[in-house]
PDB file of C-alpha atoms in Angstrom:
ATOM      1  CA  MET A   1      50.144 101.093  74.715  1.00  0.00           C
ATOM      2  CA  VAL A   2      51.062  97.608  73.515  1.00  0.00           C
ATOM      3  CA  ASN A   3      52.274  94.962  75.899  1.00  0.00           C
ATOM      4  CA  THR A   4      55.536  93.677  74.428  1.00  0.00           C
ATOM      5  CA  HIS A   5      56.460  90.913  76.829  1.00  0.00           C
ATOM      6  CA  ALA A   6      55.207  87.351  76.574  1.00  0.00           C
ATOM      7  CA  PRO A   7      52.126  86.272  78.498  1.00  0.00           C
ATOM      8  CA  HIS A   8      52.500  84.556  81.778  1.00  0.00           C
ATOM      9  CA  LEU A   9      51.651  81.002  80.811  1.00  0.00           C
ATOM     10  CA  VAL A  10      50.477  78.824  83.645  1.00  0.00           C
ATOM     11  CA  SER A  11      52.216  75.491  84.010  1.00  0.00           C
ATOM     12  CA  ALA A  12      50.527  72.427  82.561  1.00  0.00           C
ATOM     13  CA  ARG A  13      50.332  70.847  86.018  1.00  0.00           C
ATOM     14  CA  THR A  14      48.458  73.844  87.404  1.00  0.00           C
ATOM     15  CA  LEU A  15      46.073  73.839  84.450  1.00  0.00           C
ATOM     16  CA  TRP A  16      45.244  70.158  84.866  1.00  0.00           C
ATOM     17  CA  LEU A  17      44.839  70.470  88.642  1.00  0.00           C
ATOM     18  CA  THR A  18      42.536  73.436  88.109  1.00  0.00           C
ATOM     19  CA  LEU A  19      40.570  71.461  85.530  1.00  0.00           C
ATOM     20  CA  LEU A  20      40.166  68.397  87.754  1.00  0.00           C
ATOM     21  CA  ALA A  21      39.725  70.101  91.141  1.00  0.00           C
ATOM     22  CA  GLY A  22      35.992  70.745  90.734  1.00  0.00           C
ATOM     23  CA  PRO A  23      35.006  67.225  89.664  1.00  0.00           C
ATOM     24  CA  ILE A  24      37.287  65.660  92.279  1.00  0.00           C
ATOM     25  CA  ALA A  25      35.736  67.801  95.024  1.00  0.00           C
ATOM     26  CA  TRP A  26      32.249  66.854  93.806  1.00  0.00           C
ATOM     27  CA  VAL A  27      33.076  63.138  93.721  1.00  0.00           C
ATOM     28  CA  ALA A  28      34.633  63.344  97.187  1.00  0.00           C
ATOM     29  CA  ASP A  29      31.521  65.094  98.517  1.00  0.00           C
ATOM     30  CA  GLU A  30      29.226  62.492  96.953  1.00  0.00           C
ATOM     31  CA  GLY A  31      31.349  59.584  98.187  1.00  0.00           C
ATOM     32  CA  ILE A  32      31.607  60.835 101.750  1.00  0.00           C
ATOM     33  CA  ALA A  33      27.885  61.625 101.819  1.00  0.00           C
ATOM     34  CA  LEU A  34      27.061  58.150 100.514  1.00  0.00           C
ATOM     35  CA  VAL A  35      29.122  56.482 103.247  1.00  0.00           C
ATOM     36  CA  ILE A  36      27.656  58.688 105.981  1.00  0.00           C
ATOM     37  CA  GLU A  37      24.085  58.169 104.813  1.00  0.00           C
ATOM     38  CA  ALA A  38      24.590  54.423 104.447  1.00  0.00           C
ATOM     39  CA  ASN A  39      25.973  54.122 107.981  1.00  0.00           C
ATOM     40  CA  VAL A  40      23.399  56.379 109.603  1.00  0.00           C
ATOM     41  CA  CYS A  41      20.326  55.138 107.755  1.00  0.00           C
ATOM     42  CA  SER A  42      21.038  51.406 107.466  1.00  0.00           C
ATOM     43  CA  GLY A  43      20.221  50.351 111.004  1.00  0.00           C
ATOM     44  CA  PRO A  44      16.771  49.710 112.411  1.00  0.00           C
ATOM     45  CA  VAL A  45      17.109  52.899 114.459  1.00  0.00           C
ATOM     46  CA  HIS A  46      18.404  55.974 112.688  1.00  0.00           C
ATOM     47  CA  ALA A  47      21.599  56.693 114.611  1.00  0.00           C
ATOM     48  CA  ALA A  48      22.606  60.323 115.111  1.00  0.00           C
ATOM     49  CA  PRO A  49      21.043  62.013 112.050  1.00  0.00           C
ATOM     50  CA  GLY A  50      21.887  65.416 113.557  1.00  0.00           C
ATOM     51  CA  ILE A  51      25.611  64.691 113.580  1.00  0.00           C
ATOM     52  CA  ALA A  52      25.343  63.266 110.078  1.00  0.00           C
ATOM     53  CA  ARG A  53      23.582  66.413 108.905  1.00  0.00           C
ATOM     54  CA  VAL A  54      26.281  68.674 110.355  1.00  0.00           C
ATOM     55  CA  THR A  55      28.988  66.501 108.825  1.00  0.00           C
ATOM     56  CA  LEU A  56      27.308  66.601 105.417  1.00  0.00           C
ATOM     57  CA  VAL A  57      27.066  70.389 105.584  1.00  0.00           C
ATOM     58  CA  VAL A  58      30.738  70.731 106.566  1.00  0.00           C
ATOM     59  CA  VAL A  59      31.861  68.370 103.789  1.00  0.00           C
ATOM     60  CA  ALA A  60      29.752  70.235 101.217  1.00  0.00           C
ATOM     61  CA  LEU A  61      31.155  73.591 102.326  1.00  0.00           C
ATOM     62  CA  ALA A  62      34.703  72.232 102.095  1.00  0.00           C
ATOM     63  CA  ALA A  63      33.982  70.930  98.586  1.00  0.00           C
ATOM     64  CA  LEU A  64      32.524  74.299  97.574  1.00  0.00           C
ATOM     65  CA  ALA A  65      35.627  76.041  98.949  1.00  0.00           C
ATOM     66  CA  ALA A  66      37.873  73.768  96.860  1.00  0.00           C
ATOM     67  CA  ILE A  67      35.730  74.396  93.783  1.00  0.00           C
ATOM     68  CA  ALA A  68      35.806  78.155  94.388  1.00  0.00           C
ATOM     69  CA  LEU A  69      39.600  78.059  94.715  1.00  0.00           C
ATOM     70  CA  ALA A  70      39.849  76.175  91.411  1.00  0.00           C
ATOM     71  CA  ALA A  71      37.524  78.671  89.727  1.00  0.00           C
ATOM     72  CA  LEU A  72      39.511  81.611  91.120  1.00  0.00           C
ATOM     73  CA  THR A  73      42.727  80.074  89.819  1.00  0.00           C
ATOM     74  CA  ALA A  74      41.104  79.580  86.412  1.00  0.00           C
ATOM     75  CA  VAL A  75      39.916  83.191  86.294  1.00  0.00           C
ATOM     76  CA  ARG A  76      43.378  84.453  87.222  1.00  0.00           C
ATOM     77  CA  SER A  77      44.929  82.244  84.553  1.00  0.00           C
ATOM     78  CA  LEU A  78      42.459  83.444  81.955  1.00  0.00           C
ATOM     79  CA  ARG A  79      43.129  87.079  82.814  1.00  0.00           C
ATOM     80  CA  SER A  80      46.874  86.582  82.510  1.00  0.00           C
ATOM     81  CA  LEU A  81      46.404  84.823  79.169  1.00  0.00           C
ATOM     82  CA  ASP A  82      44.116  87.546  77.825  1.00  0.00           C
ATOM     83  CA  SER A  83      46.241  90.476  78.948  1.00  0.00           C
ATOM     84  CA  GLY A  84      47.889  92.371  76.116  1.00  0.00           C
ATOM     85  CA  ASP A  85      48.455  91.538  72.460  1.00  0.00           C
ATOM     86  CA  HIS A  86      50.079  88.160  72.026  1.00  0.00           C
ATOM     87  CA  ALA A  87      50.924  86.085  69.044  1.00  0.00           C
ATOM     88  CA  VAL A  88      48.678  83.047  68.789  1.00  0.00           C
ATOM     89  CA  SER A  89      50.491  79.880  69.719  1.00  0.00           C
ATOM     90  CA  ILE A  90      49.364  76.335  70.276  1.00  0.00           C
ATOM     91  CA  ARG A  91      50.424  76.444  73.917  1.00  0.00           C
ATOM     92  CA  LEU A  92      48.537  79.685  74.520  1.00  0.00           C
ATOM     93  CA  GLU A  93      45.368  78.333  72.906  1.00  0.00           C
ATOM     94  CA  ARG A  94      45.632  75.041  74.817  1.00  0.00           C
ATOM     95  CA  SER A  95      46.025  76.953  78.064  1.00  0.00           C
ATOM     96  CA  ARG A  96      43.017  79.129  77.241  1.00  0.00           C
ATOM     97  CA  PHE A  97      40.913  76.048  76.382  1.00  0.00           C
ATOM     98  CA  LEU A  98      41.853  74.221  79.594  1.00  0.00           C
ATOM     99  CA  THR A  99      41.143  77.338  81.645  1.00  0.00           C
ATOM    100  CA  ILE A 100      37.675  77.811  80.148  1.00  0.00           C
ATOM    101  CA  ALA A 101      36.960  74.091  80.555  1.00  0.00           C
ATOM    102  CA  ALA A 102      38.029  74.352  84.205  1.00  0.00           C
ATOM    103  CA  LEU A 103      35.546  77.185  84.743  1.00  0.00           C
ATOM    104  CA  LEU A 104      32.733  75.184  83.147  1.00  0.00           C
ATOM    105  CA  LEU A 105      33.520  72.063  85.173  1.00  0.00           C
ATOM    106  CA  ALA A 106      33.752  74.126  88.357  1.00  0.00           C
ATOM    107  CA  GLY A 107      30.285  75.502  87.654  1.00  0.00           C
ATOM    108  CA  VAL A 108      28.782  72.056  87.106  1.00  0.00           C
ATOM    109  CA  ALA A 109      30.508  70.669  90.195  1.00  0.00           C
ATOM    110  CA  ALA A 110      29.382  73.620  92.308  1.00  0.00           C
ATOM    111  CA  PHE A 111      25.797  73.027  91.164  1.00  0.00           C
ATOM    112  CA  GLY A 112      25.967  69.353  92.166  1.00  0.00           C
ATOM    113  CA  VAL A 113      27.485  70.076  95.557  1.00  0.00           C
ATOM    114  CA  THR A 114      24.980  72.867  96.169  1.00  0.00           C
ATOM    115  CA  LEU A 115      22.088  70.463  95.570  1.00  0.00           C
ATOM    116  CA  ARG A 116      23.485  68.080  98.170  1.00  0.00           C
ATOM    117  CA  LEU A 117      24.074  70.995 100.551  1.00  0.00           C
ATOM    118  CA  ILE A 118      20.458  72.118 100.191  1.00  0.00           C
ATOM    119  CA  ALA A 119      19.280  68.595 100.952  1.00  0.00           C
ATOM    120  CA  ALA A 120      21.502  68.447 104.039  1.00  0.00           C
ATOM    121  CA  LEU A 121      20.321  71.856 105.256  1.00  0.00           C
ATOM    122  CA  ALA A 122      16.722  70.772 104.741  1.00  0.00           C
ATOM    123  CA  GLY A 123      17.365  67.803 106.995  1.00  0.00           C
ATOM    124  CA  ILE A 124      17.044  65.154 104.313  1.00  0.00           C
ATOM    125  CA  VAL A 125      19.674  62.732 105.567  1.00  0.00           C
ATOM    126  CA  CYS A 126      17.758  59.482 105.391  1.00  0.00           C
ATOM    127  CA  GLY A 127      15.488  60.421 102.526  1.00  0.00           C
TER     128      GLY A 127
END
């Protein structure tokens, strides 16, 4: 059975947000962690490393949740683009490219955030 209706093309805004969500979450995680570590570790006495560790874990988990949401959106977009037989168009190919790029960037960002999460779980706050 051939699908005769046009594919559900995701809006350009959604594609770009999906593409940028992973790197933005990673940068936010790194920036917040840098500020927390600088404030906790800069004094002569390490002030509240336990609270800093919990905060770093929570921030990393929030970043991973944002990255997972972006990846899920990209997978859904890719499935809707690949469903059925469609004529090749520039817009369809651009959408497919941005969706695959979003998945790749989400994977790289998730790897970076996971490394920071492992360090926070290991207790390396003022390393």
